Each structure stands twice: as C-alpha cells, then as structure tokens.
Amino acid sequence: MTKNKNNSQTTINIIGFSCSLLIILIGFFIKSNSLKIIGFIIGISTGIYTQLAPKKLEQEAETPTTLPESEAPEVIPPSLETIEEKQKKPETSTILPKSETPEVTSPSPEIIEEKQKENVIKCQYLEDEEVIKQTIDQLSNNSILWLDTETADWDKPTKRLSLLQITANPNDLTGESIYLLDLLDKNHLIDYFIQTIMVNENIKKVFHNAPYDVKFLGGKDKVQNILCTYNDLSRKISLEQLETPNRQLKTLASYLCGFTIEENEQGSDWAIRPLTERQIKYAAMDIIFLTQVHQKLEYIYNSSLVNQPEIIAENDPINNQENINSNTLNFEEELKRLLNIQKEKNYQRVWVYHQIRSKFDLDLEKLKIIGQSLGYHEKWAYYQGQEIIENEENNNSFNRLTASTNNNQNTQNISLSSNRLNITESAILFRITKTYSPDLSPEELYDATRGNWVLKECRENADYAFAVYRGIVKQVYRIHSWHFSGVITNGNERYCFEGEIAEDKQHYIGMNVAHYFPRGYRYPTQYVNC
C-alpha cells in the first residue's frame, strides 16, 4: 500500500512541476507576465501539496477501519467438493501439453533465400552529406564494388544523377550492406566519389550496362577498372546458352537466379523528395540482382569454356541444322517450331523471321506464310522480298519475285516538303523505306518503327524516335525503354524500343529531315543530339 502511495505522489510531482515549467516557458515565449506568475503558483502549490499529503495519508492509515458487526463479511470455509476439484485441476501454465506444442524447425536454405529475396528493404539510405562522405571513404578500402545509378529528368536532354546504389558484399540478400547515396544536386559529393572510387584503379567497379552509368560518374576516359556484366560477360554467352530472351538485368535475374520481378519503378520520378518506399526497395533490389547475376554469369561463362563446341552442337536447338532443307514440309515444321519457341521465351516476332531466313531460300509464297503466321500486314511479304533481293543479289530463288514486287511498290510519289526541320531534341531517325505503306495502321507504323535495329550504346540517350519515309517525318514517338529483340546479325545485337506517340510533337509530321541523311549515307538510322 505504501509503495502505491509513493508512486502516486511521484506522479503528482512530475505532472505538477511539468505543467508549471511548461506554462512558465510559454509565458517567456509570448512575453506574458500573467502566465509566468500562474506557472510559479502551480509549482509552489504542487510542492506544498506533496509535503502535506503524505502526513494526512499517514494519519488516515493509523485510524483502524472497523465494520459494524452486522456488516462484517462472513468467512465460509471451502467445501470438500471444492478442495477435491482444485486438486484434480492442474495449475495454469504457459507450457502447452506435449501434443499441442508447436514443432520448431529451422527453415531450409531455399526457404531462407526466398524470404530474403521477397523482403529486401533493409538498405541504408543516406542523405546527410557528412555521412555520405564518410561512407565513400569506408567503401574505398574494398577491392571490388557493385554499383548502379538512378537518374532524374529522364524526359529532358540533360539528366541528373539522383541516387547511387553500392555494396561491397556480393552475398547479401537482405540489403543490410547496401548503401543508397542520395546525390541529387550534390555535385561536390559526386566529384568526391569520382576522385575516391571511380579513378582508383585498385578498386574494380561492377555495373550492368556500364557506359550509361559511367556518364554520370566521371566519363569513360577518366574512370578505371570497370567491369560491365552486360558487355564483358553476357555478350560472350549466346542467348541459347543463357536461355533468356534478352540480356537485361532483370531478365537475367529472373531466368538465371529465380527472382520474382516486381513492378518497374525505373520510369518513376527520381527528382522528387522524399523517395517512396517502393523506389527505395527497387533501387536496393537492383544491386541484389547485379551481384547475383554477376556470379551466375561468371559461372556460366567459365563452364562454357570447357568443351564449348560440343555443348553448342548438342544443346543449341536454333543453330542445329540437322535435317533442315528447303522443301515445303520441313519449312512449315520449322516455322511452327520457331513460333513455339518465340511464344515460350517471349521473343520479338521478327526473331522468327531472321531465324527461318537463315535456314531457307525464301520465295514469295513462304514469305506470305511467315507474314500471316506473325500477324504482319499483307504487303510485308513483298517488302521483305525486295530487301532480300537488294541484300542477296546472287539469290536466284527471288528472280520471279521481281516483277510482282515492283508492281506492289508502285505507290504514289511523295514530294519532299519544303519545311526543313531542325531537330533540337535528342532523337533517333529511323528510315522505314522498305516497310512503309500509306495504308499502314497506327499500330503497324509503330511496329515498323520500333522494329529491329542495330544500334549504338548512345541509343539510351535518345528521348524520341522519328519514323522517316523518303526524308519525310511520318510519326514521332516518345521512347520509354529499350529491349534486345532476340536477333543477332553478323555478331551485332538488334534492339527495339517501347514507347508511345509523342502528342506534343505531332506538328513535326510531314516535315523534311532529308538533310540528316546526306547523299551516300547507307545506314537506316541517324542519331541527333544523342
């Protein structure tokens, strides 16, 4: 009882003096003498009360409390039945009976790994400049680092480095050793990182698609000891060996490492602050993907060096030429097989055409079958026939196509517009001379433009794609992302973009951009401001 009284008195003291102090502080803040006086009065009253209250309580405690005889409670001893019942009933315990005790077992490594992959949100997000600088110094003591970047203003010609993700631990699946350095508009810290990490030839820096990231971290002429898992590893391994439709980081992480890829946050606004929880998790996951893909690619590459010809000959379903010839039956069987592979691995449609073209002498009838199977426009076969004639002059199987092809290409002449367009945006111009037709639907025009191109790495800098026919702009698209199409021609990978019609650039349609393709320029693409 005494203990409870002391606790009550202590509580009254704390509340009383806290209120007194708060009122006095408010009085000083708003310069009110009345509040100051009230605060002092409350404090003094609390002190007096806490001195007098214990004495009064002691006096009350000394006075015995007796009940009138008529009100005294009757004490009834427990019956024998009650005693026996209590003896039979076990005491309450937190221990479950043996049959109800849950079995505690350690999860298997596979379950642990899966849980770690699903809940990576424990990264260290750093905003304080001094802490970021100390972290850079700490990371500079490592011999290898895995890095990625996120950039702001993706839809503007000049992008800004927003976030730098980095780790020195390739086996961390929880994200605890991943640092997210917030470098938005902190150019002095970016310079410090470049001087401390990027130019240090004793530190290996691992990226995926390094040329893009390095642009924001010193430039390719300045940085030292860079390993690009895309260029230096994945491109040394065929897609058939990788069993993936492309070499993008998330595709490799999904196919090779078994990660479940969540919704992409790359297109979100990395210029906003604060970043969302989903953005932070996305950024951390990219580093997890990178470390695991790096190790997996090295394993596959090193394994492929042993008996590589035998491996390809036995396991490559695409390049195996056994029992393939140009008769109609085998052509249709091969087309069906390739279509199944394309659907299963989510390859671009054009992949099927390039694969079957490498194995058969195609005539107009076969091209029509291919075009129909792939859902192309009915005139696609004629355009492709003309392309093959131009590229394979010695291919006699197309001699009979010449007349019909020429007849179908007698479209109306398009006079070049006198409206000369000087492009100020970062863009790629795509000449679609061989695939364009005036009656193409918007979807078919988009498909013909996004297409299947051999492109330089600076494609990543382009914000817009122009569909150009005979020097005239037919449509303008805003580029969202690039994807490997699944086709390799003479060792060169072909790419296509994902995008949408650029509504704010529709006034460019019909304007003349022929001056970007000088006489004798033989490439179908042209880079502008990239």
Short mmCIF file of C-alpha atoms in Angstrom, two decimals:
data_model
loop_
_atom_site.label_atom_id
_atom_site.label_comp_id
_atom_site.label_asym_id
_atom_site.label_seq_id
_atom_site.Cartn_x
_atom_site.Cartn_y
_atom_site.Cartn_z
CA MET A 1 0.00 0.00 0.00
CA THR A 2 2.85 2.38 0.92
CA LYS A 3 4.52 1.67 -2.39
CA ASN A 4 1.37 2.60 -4.30
CA LYS A 5 1.07 5.86 -2.34
CA ASN A 6 4.68 6.79 -3.09
CA ASN A 7 4.11 6.09 -6.79
CA SER A 8 1.01 8.31 -6.77
CA GLN A 9 2.91 11.13 -5.07
CA THR A 10 5.77 10.84 -7.55
CA THR A 11 3.31 11.00 -10.44
CA ILE A 12 1.65 14.10 -8.97
CA ASN A 13 5.09 15.73 -8.56
CA ILE A 14 6.06 15.05 -12.16
CA ILE A 15 2.75 16.26 -13.60
CA GLY A 16 2.59 19.35 -11.40
CA PHE A 17 6.12 20.57 -11.96
CA SER A 18 5.96 19.74 -15.71
CA CYS A 19 2.83 21.84 -16.10
CA SER A 20 4.43 24.64 -14.09
CA LEU A 21 7.57 24.63 -16.22
CA LEU A 22 5.59 24.48 -19.48
CA ILE A 23 3.41 27.44 -18.52
CA ILE A 24 6.47 29.47 -17.47
CA LEU A 25 8.22 28.72 -20.79
CA ILE A 26 5.13 29.72 -22.74
CA GLY A 27 4.99 32.92 -20.71
CA PHE A 28 8.61 33.74 -21.62
CA PHE A 29 7.96 32.87 -25.27
CA ILE A 30 4.92 35.11 -25.70
CA LYS A 31 6.23 37.64 -23.15
CA SER A 32 3.25 37.25 -20.81
CA ASN A 33 3.88 38.05 -17.13
CA SER A 34 0.50 36.59 -16.17
CA LEU A 35 1.45 33.15 -17.47
CA LYS A 36 4.79 33.33 -15.66
CA ILE A 37 3.03 34.08 -12.36
CA ILE A 38 0.48 31.27 -12.91
CA GLY A 39 3.33 28.86 -13.62
CA PHE A 40 5.13 29.80 -10.37
CA ILE A 41 1.92 29.43 -8.38
CA ILE A 42 1.26 25.95 -9.78
CA GLY A 43 4.83 24.90 -8.97
CA ILE A 44 4.63 26.18 -5.38
CA SER A 45 1.19 24.60 -4.88
CA THR A 46 2.48 21.25 -6.10
CA GLY A 47 5.40 21.41 -3.66
CA ILE A 48 3.15 22.26 -0.69
CA TYR A 49 0.67 19.53 -1.59
CA THR A 50 3.34 16.84 -1.89
CA GLN A 51 4.65 17.81 1.57
CA LEU A 52 1.28 17.80 3.35
CA ALA A 53 -0.41 14.89 1.56
CA PRO A 54 1.87 12.15 2.97
CA LYS A 55 1.24 13.28 6.55
CA LYS A 56 -2.52 13.25 6.07
CA LEU A 57 -2.35 9.81 4.48
CA GLU A 58 -0.29 8.51 7.43
CA GLN A 59 -2.87 9.82 9.90
CA GLU A 60 -5.65 8.14 7.98
CA ALA A 61 -3.69 4.89 7.85
CA GLU A 62 -3.27 4.87 11.68
CA THR A 63 -7.06 5.05 12.18
CA PRO A 64 -8.37 1.44 12.12
CA THR A 65 -11.24 0.73 9.85
CA THR A 66 -13.88 -1.44 11.51
CA LEU A 67 -17.08 -2.65 10.08
CA PRO A 68 -20.26 -2.80 12.15
CA GLU A 69 -20.94 -6.22 13.44
CA SER A 70 -23.93 -6.56 11.19
CA GLU A 71 -21.82 -5.68 8.12
CA ALA A 72 -18.82 -7.92 8.83
CA PRO A 73 -18.35 -10.36 5.98
CA GLU A 74 -18.93 -14.00 6.78
CA VAL A 75 -15.95 -16.22 6.09
CA ILE A 76 -17.13 -19.53 4.67
CA PRO A 77 -14.58 -22.34 4.53
CA PRO A 78 -14.37 -24.21 1.24
CA SER A 79 -16.34 -27.40 0.94
CA LEU A 80 -14.70 -30.78 0.49
CA GLU A 81 -16.02 -30.93 -3.07
CA THR A 82 -14.27 -27.64 -3.92
CA ILE A 83 -10.97 -28.83 -2.43
CA GLU A 84 -11.12 -32.10 -4.38
CA GLU A 85 -11.95 -30.20 -7.63
CA LYS A 86 -8.93 -27.92 -7.18
CA GLN A 87 -6.67 -30.87 -6.52
CA LYS A 88 -7.82 -32.52 -9.74
CA LYS A 89 -7.46 -29.31 -11.85
CA PRO A 90 -3.86 -28.68 -13.00
CA GLU A 91 -2.18 -25.35 -12.29
CA THR A 92 -2.33 -22.76 -15.11
CA SER A 93 0.90 -22.86 -17.15
CA THR A 94 2.31 -21.25 -20.28
CA ILE A 95 3.69 -24.64 -21.32
CA LEU A 96 1.44 -26.41 -23.78
CA PRO A 97 0.73 -30.12 -23.49
CA LYS A 98 3.14 -32.21 -25.49
CA SER A 99 0.56 -32.93 -28.14
CA GLU A 100 -0.17 -29.20 -28.63
CA THR A 101 3.37 -27.83 -28.52
CA PRO A 102 4.27 -26.42 -31.98
CA GLU A 103 7.28 -28.05 -33.53
CA VAL A 104 10.11 -25.58 -34.10
CA THR A 105 12.25 -26.46 -37.11
CA SER A 106 14.93 -24.45 -38.84
CA PRO A 107 13.85 -23.36 -42.33
CA SER A 108 15.75 -24.82 -45.24
CA PRO A 109 18.34 -22.66 -47.04
CA GLU A 110 15.99 -22.45 -50.03
CA ILE A 111 13.18 -21.00 -47.89
CA ILE A 112 15.53 -18.52 -46.23
CA GLU A 113 16.84 -17.39 -49.60
CA GLU A 114 13.33 -16.99 -50.99
CA LYS A 115 12.25 -14.94 -47.97
CA GLN A 116 15.30 -12.75 -48.32
CA LYS A 117 14.56 -12.14 -51.98
CA GLU A 118 10.98 -11.14 -51.23
CA ASN A 119 11.69 -8.75 -48.35
CA VAL A 120 14.75 -6.73 -49.29
CA ILE A 121 14.01 -3.36 -47.69
CA LYS A 122 16.82 -3.10 -45.13
CA CYS A 123 19.22 -0.95 -47.13
CA GLN A 124 20.92 2.13 -45.67
CA TYR A 125 19.52 5.25 -47.31
CA LEU A 126 21.91 8.18 -46.70
CA GLU A 127 21.08 11.86 -47.14
CA ASP A 128 23.45 13.62 -44.73
CA GLU A 129 26.45 14.92 -46.66
CA GLU A 130 28.99 14.21 -43.93
CA VAL A 131 27.73 10.65 -43.51
CA ILE A 132 27.84 10.11 -47.29
CA LYS A 133 31.45 11.30 -47.40
CA GLN A 134 32.42 9.00 -44.53
CA THR A 135 30.71 6.09 -46.29
CA ILE A 136 32.63 6.79 -49.51
CA ASP A 137 35.90 6.74 -47.55
CA GLN A 138 34.89 3.47 -45.93
CA LEU A 139 33.96 1.85 -49.26
CA SER A 140 37.26 2.91 -50.82
CA ASN A 141 39.00 0.25 -48.70
CA ASN A 142 37.41 -2.56 -50.73
CA SER A 143 38.94 -4.22 -53.77
CA ILE A 144 35.60 -4.68 -55.59
CA LEU A 145 32.27 -2.83 -55.52
CA TRP A 146 28.92 -3.37 -57.24
CA LEU A 147 27.16 -0.17 -58.36
CA ASP A 148 24.05 1.16 -60.07
CA THR A 149 22.52 4.59 -60.61
CA GLU A 150 19.10 6.20 -60.87
CA THR A 151 18.76 9.45 -62.79
CA ALA A 152 16.27 12.29 -62.62
CA ASP A 153 14.73 14.19 -65.55
CA TRP A 154 14.67 11.18 -67.88
CA ASP A 155 12.44 13.13 -70.30
CA LYS A 156 14.86 16.06 -70.59
CA PRO A 157 18.04 16.40 -72.67
CA THR A 158 20.17 16.88 -69.54
CA LYS A 159 19.69 14.21 -66.88
CA ARG A 160 20.83 14.48 -63.23
CA LEU A 161 22.29 11.78 -61.04
CA SER A 162 19.71 11.16 -58.33
CA LEU A 163 20.77 8.03 -56.49
CA LEU A 164 23.90 5.88 -56.34
CA GLN A 165 23.45 2.31 -55.09
CA ILE A 166 26.54 0.47 -53.93
CA THR A 167 27.63 -2.59 -51.97
CA ALA A 168 30.83 -4.45 -51.19
CA ASN A 169 29.11 -7.70 -50.19
CA PRO A 170 28.00 -9.89 -53.12
CA ASN A 171 26.37 -12.48 -50.86
CA ASP A 172 23.97 -10.13 -49.08
CA LEU A 173 20.35 -10.96 -49.95
CA THR A 174 18.82 -8.86 -47.16
CA GLY A 175 20.08 -5.46 -48.34
CA GLU A 176 21.70 -4.62 -45.00
CA SER A 177 25.08 -3.92 -46.60
CA ILE A 178 23.66 -1.85 -49.48
CA TYR A 179 24.13 1.92 -49.35
CA LEU A 180 21.83 4.28 -51.26
CA LEU A 181 23.64 7.59 -51.56
CA ASP A 182 21.29 10.48 -52.27
CA LEU A 183 23.37 12.64 -54.62
CA LEU A 184 20.66 14.75 -56.23
CA ASP A 185 22.15 18.23 -56.80
CA LYS A 186 25.20 17.34 -54.66
CA ASN A 187 27.83 17.79 -57.37
CA HIS A 188 30.66 18.23 -54.88
CA LEU A 189 29.92 14.78 -53.43
CA ILE A 190 29.71 13.27 -56.92
CA ASP A 191 33.15 14.72 -57.66
CA TYR A 192 34.45 13.35 -54.36
CA PHE A 193 33.12 9.88 -55.23
CA ILE A 194 34.74 10.05 -58.67
CA GLN A 195 38.12 11.01 -57.23
CA THR A 196 37.93 8.49 -54.38
CA ILE A 197 36.39 5.46 -56.10
CA MET A 198 35.96 5.78 -59.86
CA VAL A 199 39.50 6.77 -60.83
CA ASN A 200 41.07 4.35 -58.35
CA GLU A 201 42.48 1.54 -60.49
CA ASN A 202 42.86 -0.70 -57.42
CA ILE A 203 39.07 -0.94 -56.99
CA LYS A 204 37.09 -2.99 -59.51
CA LYS A 205 33.70 -1.39 -60.20
CA VAL A 206 30.97 -3.73 -61.47
CA PHE A 207 27.99 -2.34 -63.41
CA HIS A 208 25.38 -3.70 -65.78
CA ASN A 209 25.37 -1.54 -68.93
CA ALA A 210 28.31 0.42 -67.53
CA PRO A 211 28.55 3.02 -70.36
CA TYR A 212 25.28 4.61 -69.23
CA ASP A 213 26.17 4.79 -65.51
CA VAL A 214 29.74 5.92 -66.13
CA LYS A 215 28.49 9.01 -67.98
CA PHE A 216 27.38 10.42 -64.62
CA LEU A 217 30.44 9.22 -62.70
CA GLY A 218 33.40 10.75 -64.49
CA GLY A 219 33.11 9.51 -68.08
CA LYS A 220 34.72 6.53 -69.81
CA ASP A 221 38.01 8.36 -70.43
CA LYS A 222 38.51 9.05 -66.74
CA VAL A 223 37.31 6.01 -64.81
CA GLN A 224 39.49 2.96 -64.20
CA ASN A 225 38.96 -0.79 -63.70
CA ILE A 226 35.33 -1.13 -64.83
CA LEU A 227 33.59 -4.47 -65.38
CA CYS A 228 30.32 -4.44 -67.31
CA THR A 229 28.30 -7.62 -66.76
CA TYR A 230 26.35 -6.82 -69.92
CA ASN A 231 29.20 -6.22 -72.36
CA ASP A 232 32.06 -8.11 -70.71
CA LEU A 233 30.13 -11.22 -69.66
CA SER A 234 26.61 -11.69 -71.01
CA ARG A 235 27.52 -10.86 -74.62
CA LYS A 236 30.18 -13.56 -74.57
CA ILE A 237 27.45 -16.13 -73.93
CA SER A 238 24.80 -16.94 -76.52
CA LEU A 239 21.16 -16.39 -75.63
CA GLU A 240 20.59 -20.08 -76.30
CA GLN A 241 23.06 -20.95 -73.55
CA LEU A 242 21.59 -18.36 -71.22
CA GLU A 243 18.06 -19.48 -72.14
CA THR A 244 16.82 -15.89 -71.83
CA PRO A 245 15.02 -13.67 -74.38
CA ASN A 246 17.43 -10.77 -73.78
CA ARG A 247 20.34 -9.61 -71.65
CA GLN A 248 18.61 -7.03 -69.48
CA LEU A 249 19.49 -7.19 -65.80
CA LYS A 250 16.00 -8.04 -64.57
CA THR A 251 15.55 -10.68 -67.25
CA LEU A 252 18.81 -12.35 -66.24
CA ALA A 253 17.88 -12.08 -62.55
CA SER A 254 14.55 -13.76 -63.25
CA TYR A 255 15.73 -16.52 -65.60
CA LEU A 256 19.14 -17.28 -64.09
CA CYS A 257 18.63 -16.57 -60.38
CA GLY A 258 14.93 -17.21 -59.85
CA PHE A 259 13.95 -13.74 -58.62
CA THR A 260 10.36 -12.60 -58.87
CA ILE A 261 10.41 -9.24 -60.64
CA GLU A 262 8.01 -6.71 -59.20
CA GLU A 263 6.59 -3.63 -60.90
CA ASN A 264 9.25 -1.49 -62.53
CA GLU A 265 9.94 1.86 -60.84
CA GLN A 266 12.61 2.96 -63.31
CA GLY A 267 10.22 5.32 -65.06
CA SER A 268 9.10 6.96 -61.81
CA ASP A 269 10.14 10.47 -60.88
CA TRP A 270 13.57 10.22 -59.23
CA ALA A 271 13.70 14.01 -58.82
CA ILE A 272 11.06 14.02 -56.08
CA ARG A 273 11.95 14.01 -52.41
CA PRO A 274 11.27 12.16 -50.27
CA LEU A 275 11.59 8.99 -52.30
CA THR A 276 8.82 6.46 -51.85
CA GLU A 277 9.35 3.16 -50.07
CA ARG A 278 8.80 1.35 -53.39
CA GLN A 279 11.52 3.43 -55.07
CA ILE A 280 13.98 2.66 -52.29
CA LYS A 281 13.20 -1.06 -52.43
CA TYR A 282 13.50 -1.02 -56.23
CA ALA A 283 16.92 0.66 -56.03
CA ALA A 284 18.16 -1.83 -53.43
CA MET A 285 16.86 -4.80 -55.42
CA ASP A 286 18.84 -3.68 -58.48
CA ILE A 287 22.06 -4.18 -56.52
CA ILE A 288 20.90 -7.58 -55.28
CA PHE A 289 20.14 -8.53 -58.89
CA LEU A 290 23.53 -7.26 -60.04
CA THR A 291 25.59 -9.21 -57.50
CA GLN A 292 23.73 -12.47 -58.11
CA VAL A 293 23.69 -12.12 -61.92
CA HIS A 294 27.40 -11.31 -61.91
CA GLN A 295 28.25 -14.53 -60.07
CA LYS A 296 25.91 -16.60 -62.23
CA LEU A 297 27.27 -15.20 -65.50
CA GLU A 298 30.85 -15.87 -64.45
CA TYR A 299 29.93 -19.46 -63.62
CA ILE A 300 28.17 -20.00 -66.96
CA TYR A 301 30.96 -18.35 -68.92
CA ASN A 302 33.71 -20.35 -67.20
CA SER A 303 31.71 -23.55 -67.68
CA SER A 304 31.16 -22.81 -71.37
CA LEU A 305 34.92 -22.65 -71.97
CA VAL A 306 35.08 -26.40 -71.37
CA ASN A 307 34.05 -28.36 -74.49
CA GLN A 308 32.22 -25.33 -75.85
CA PRO A 309 31.78 -26.69 -79.42
CA GLU A 310 30.27 -29.90 -78.10
CA ILE A 311 27.89 -28.02 -75.81
CA ILE A 312 26.60 -25.85 -78.62
CA ALA A 313 26.27 -28.75 -81.05
CA GLU A 314 24.28 -30.87 -78.61
CA ASN A 315 22.13 -28.29 -76.85
CA ASP A 316 21.54 -25.47 -79.31
CA PRO A 317 18.07 -26.00 -80.82
CA ILE A 318 18.34 -22.91 -83.01
CA ASN A 319 21.67 -23.46 -84.73
CA ASN A 320 21.32 -27.20 -85.14
CA GLN A 321 20.92 -27.61 -88.90
CA GLU A 322 20.28 -31.34 -88.92
CA ASN A 323 17.53 -32.46 -91.32
CA ILE A 324 16.79 -28.87 -92.39
CA ASN A 325 16.30 -28.28 -96.11
CA SER A 326 14.16 -26.11 -98.31
CA ASN A 327 11.28 -28.42 -99.08
CA THR A 328 7.78 -27.24 -98.14
CA LEU A 329 7.10 -29.80 -95.42
CA ASN A 330 10.24 -29.07 -93.42
CA PHE A 331 9.78 -25.33 -93.88
CA GLU A 332 6.35 -25.45 -92.26
CA GLU A 333 7.56 -27.71 -89.45
CA GLU A 334 10.50 -25.41 -88.71
CA LEU A 335 8.25 -22.35 -88.78
CA LYS A 336 5.90 -23.99 -86.30
CA ARG A 337 8.82 -24.93 -84.02
CA LEU A 338 10.22 -21.40 -84.08
CA LEU A 339 6.81 -19.91 -83.34
CA ASN A 340 6.54 -22.12 -80.27
CA ILE A 341 9.99 -21.02 -79.06
CA GLN A 342 9.12 -17.37 -79.69
CA LYS A 343 5.96 -17.61 -77.59
CA GLU A 344 7.60 -19.64 -74.84
CA LYS A 345 10.55 -17.29 -74.42
CA ASN A 346 8.68 -14.09 -75.26
CA TYR A 347 10.99 -13.17 -78.16
CA GLN A 348 10.10 -10.44 -80.62
CA ARG A 349 8.17 -11.60 -83.70
CA VAL A 350 10.96 -10.55 -86.01
CA TRP A 351 13.23 -13.13 -84.34
CA VAL A 352 11.26 -15.90 -86.06
CA TYR A 353 11.75 -14.31 -89.48
CA HIS A 354 15.50 -13.91 -89.09
CA GLN A 355 15.91 -17.46 -87.82
CA ILE A 356 14.00 -19.07 -90.66
CA ARG A 357 15.56 -16.78 -93.25
CA SER A 358 19.00 -18.07 -92.22
CA LYS A 359 17.91 -21.66 -92.95
CA PHE A 360 15.75 -21.50 -96.06
CA ASP A 361 15.69 -19.98 -99.52
CA LEU A 362 12.53 -17.94 -99.20
CA ASP A 363 10.20 -17.21 -102.07
CA LEU A 364 7.08 -15.09 -102.14
CA GLU A 365 4.80 -17.94 -101.03
CA LYS A 366 6.95 -18.74 -97.99
CA LEU A 367 7.14 -15.06 -97.09
CA LYS A 368 3.36 -14.81 -97.22
CA ILE A 369 3.07 -17.82 -94.88
CA ILE A 370 5.58 -16.25 -92.47
CA GLY A 371 3.83 -12.87 -92.55
CA GLN A 372 0.44 -14.43 -91.94
CA SER A 373 1.78 -16.54 -89.05
CA LEU A 374 3.32 -13.48 -87.41
CA GLY A 375 0.31 -11.24 -87.99
CA TYR A 376 2.11 -8.77 -90.27
CA HIS A 377 0.48 -6.56 -92.90
CA GLU A 378 -0.34 -8.37 -96.13
CA LYS A 379 2.22 -6.33 -98.08
CA TRP A 380 5.01 -7.28 -95.70
CA ALA A 381 5.99 -10.27 -97.85
CA TYR A 382 6.62 -8.05 -100.89
CA TYR A 383 8.76 -5.57 -98.94
CA GLN A 384 10.83 -8.35 -97.40
CA GLY A 385 11.25 -9.94 -100.79
CA GLN A 386 12.68 -6.72 -102.16
CA GLU A 387 15.04 -6.42 -99.17
CA ILE A 388 16.40 -9.89 -99.78
CA ILE A 389 16.90 -9.11 -103.46
CA GLU A 390 18.90 -5.99 -102.56
CA ASN A 391 21.00 -7.70 -99.90
CA GLU A 392 21.49 -11.04 -101.67
CA GLU A 393 22.00 -10.25 -105.31
CA ASN A 394 23.10 -13.80 -106.09
CA ASN A 395 19.98 -15.40 -104.67
CA ASN A 396 18.31 -16.78 -107.83
CA SER A 397 15.24 -18.01 -105.97
CA PHE A 398 13.92 -14.44 -105.93
CA ASN A 399 14.16 -13.72 -109.64
CA ARG A 400 10.48 -14.48 -110.12
CA LEU A 401 9.60 -12.06 -107.30
CA THR A 402 10.97 -9.02 -109.07
CA ALA A 403 8.01 -8.25 -111.27
CA SER A 404 5.37 -8.74 -108.58
CA THR A 405 7.38 -6.81 -106.04
CA ASN A 406 7.87 -3.86 -108.35
CA ASN A 407 4.15 -3.81 -109.17
CA ASN A 408 3.23 -3.69 -105.49
CA GLN A 409 5.72 -0.90 -104.78
CA ASN A 410 4.23 1.49 -107.28
CA THR A 411 2.90 3.72 -104.51
CA GLN A 412 2.33 7.37 -105.15
CA ASN A 413 5.43 9.55 -105.27
CA ILE A 414 5.87 11.66 -102.22
CA SER A 415 7.23 15.10 -102.88
CA LEU A 416 9.69 16.29 -100.30
CA SER A 417 8.31 19.02 -98.14
CA SER A 418 9.95 22.39 -98.28
CA ASN A 419 9.51 22.59 -94.50
CA ARG A 420 13.03 21.79 -93.34
CA LEU A 421 13.02 20.58 -89.73
CA ASN A 422 15.99 21.29 -87.48
CA ILE A 423 15.66 18.87 -84.58
CA THR A 424 16.64 20.21 -81.16
CA GLU A 425 15.58 17.13 -79.18
CA SER A 426 17.74 14.06 -78.58
CA ALA A 427 16.36 11.61 -81.13
CA ILE A 428 16.99 8.72 -83.49
CA LEU A 429 15.67 8.88 -87.05
CA PHE A 430 14.56 5.54 -88.48
CA ARG A 431 14.24 5.22 -92.24
CA ILE A 432 11.41 2.74 -92.85
CA THR A 433 11.56 2.82 -96.63
CA LYS A 434 11.25 -0.93 -97.03
CA THR A 435 8.36 -1.41 -94.61
CA TYR A 436 6.29 1.75 -95.07
CA SER A 437 2.94 1.78 -96.83
CA PRO A 438 0.39 4.63 -96.87
CA ASP A 439 -2.32 2.29 -95.61
CA LEU A 440 -0.43 1.13 -92.51
CA SER A 441 -2.49 1.37 -89.35
CA PRO A 442 -1.05 3.39 -86.41
CA GLU A 443 -0.15 0.11 -84.68
CA GLU A 444 1.62 -1.22 -87.79
CA LEU A 445 3.53 2.03 -88.26
CA TYR A 446 4.65 1.89 -84.62
CA ASP A 447 5.70 -1.74 -85.04
CA ALA A 448 7.67 -0.90 -88.19
CA THR A 449 9.44 1.99 -86.46
CA ARG A 450 10.28 0.46 -83.07
CA GLY A 451 11.47 -2.56 -85.03
CA ASN A 452 14.67 -4.44 -85.05
CA TRP A 453 17.71 -2.19 -85.36
CA VAL A 454 21.46 -2.49 -84.92
CA LEU A 455 22.18 0.49 -82.68
CA LYS A 456 24.99 2.09 -80.75
CA GLU A 457 25.01 2.42 -76.98
CA CYS A 458 24.10 6.08 -77.28
CA ARG A 459 20.56 4.89 -78.08
CA GLU A 460 19.99 5.21 -74.32
CA ASN A 461 20.35 8.98 -74.66
CA ALA A 462 17.54 9.33 -77.20
CA ASP A 463 14.21 10.67 -75.96
CA TYR A 464 12.35 10.45 -79.28
CA ALA A 465 12.09 8.16 -82.30
CA PHE A 466 11.19 9.58 -85.74
CA ALA A 467 9.59 7.37 -88.40
CA VAL A 468 11.01 8.69 -91.67
CA TYR A 469 9.96 7.72 -95.21
CA ARG A 470 11.83 9.28 -98.14
CA GLY A 471 13.03 12.12 -95.95
CA ILE A 472 9.57 12.98 -94.55
CA VAL A 473 8.55 12.53 -90.90
CA LYS A 474 5.61 10.13 -90.66
CA GLN A 475 5.34 9.89 -86.88
CA VAL A 476 7.21 10.81 -83.69
CA TYR A 477 7.33 8.54 -80.64
CA ARG A 478 8.49 9.17 -77.09
CA ILE A 479 10.92 6.40 -76.08
CA HIS A 480 10.40 4.80 -72.68
CA SER A 481 12.86 1.89 -72.77
CA TRP A 482 14.99 -0.34 -74.99
CA HIS A 483 14.91 -4.12 -75.30
CA PHE A 484 17.08 -6.68 -77.06
CA SER A 485 14.89 -8.17 -79.81
CA GLY A 486 16.45 -11.64 -79.69
CA VAL A 487 18.16 -11.26 -83.09
CA ILE A 488 21.90 -11.18 -83.74
CA THR A 489 23.08 -10.31 -87.27
CA ASN A 490 26.77 -10.77 -88.10
CA GLY A 491 27.54 -10.63 -84.39
CA ASN A 492 25.52 -7.44 -83.87
CA GLU A 493 22.57 -7.45 -81.49
CA ARG A 494 19.37 -5.82 -82.67
CA TYR A 495 17.17 -3.67 -80.43
CA CYS A 496 13.64 -2.32 -80.33
CA PHE A 497 12.09 0.38 -78.16
CA GLU A 498 8.94 0.64 -76.09
CA GLY A 499 7.17 3.97 -76.32
CA GLU A 500 4.11 5.95 -77.27
CA ILE A 501 3.09 8.60 -79.77
CA ALA A 502 4.55 11.96 -78.73
CA GLU A 503 1.43 14.11 -78.70
CA ASP A 504 3.44 17.31 -78.28
CA LYS A 505 5.47 16.60 -81.45
CA GLN A 506 2.65 15.95 -83.91
CA HIS A 507 3.39 19.22 -85.70
CA TYR A 508 6.62 17.58 -86.96
CA ILE A 509 4.68 15.13 -89.14
CA GLY A 510 5.14 15.95 -92.82
CA MET A 511 8.31 17.98 -92.28
CA ASN A 512 11.54 17.37 -94.18
CA VAL A 513 14.52 15.76 -92.42
CA ALA A 514 16.31 14.52 -95.55
CA HIS A 515 19.29 16.75 -94.75
CA TYR A 516 20.14 14.43 -91.86
CA PHE A 517 20.83 11.68 -94.42
CA PRO A 518 23.47 13.04 -96.80
CA ARG A 519 23.97 11.53 -100.24
CA GLY A 520 25.69 8.18 -99.96
CA TYR A 521 24.63 7.64 -96.34
CA ARG A 522 23.74 3.96 -96.30
CA TYR A 523 22.59 3.38 -92.71
CA PRO A 524 18.87 3.25 -91.89
CA THR A 525 19.32 5.13 -88.61
CA GLN A 526 20.66 8.55 -87.72
CA TYR A 527 21.40 9.94 -84.25
CA VAL A 528 20.57 13.55 -83.48
CA ASN A 529 21.79 15.23 -80.26
CA CYS A 530 22.45 11.86 -78.60
#
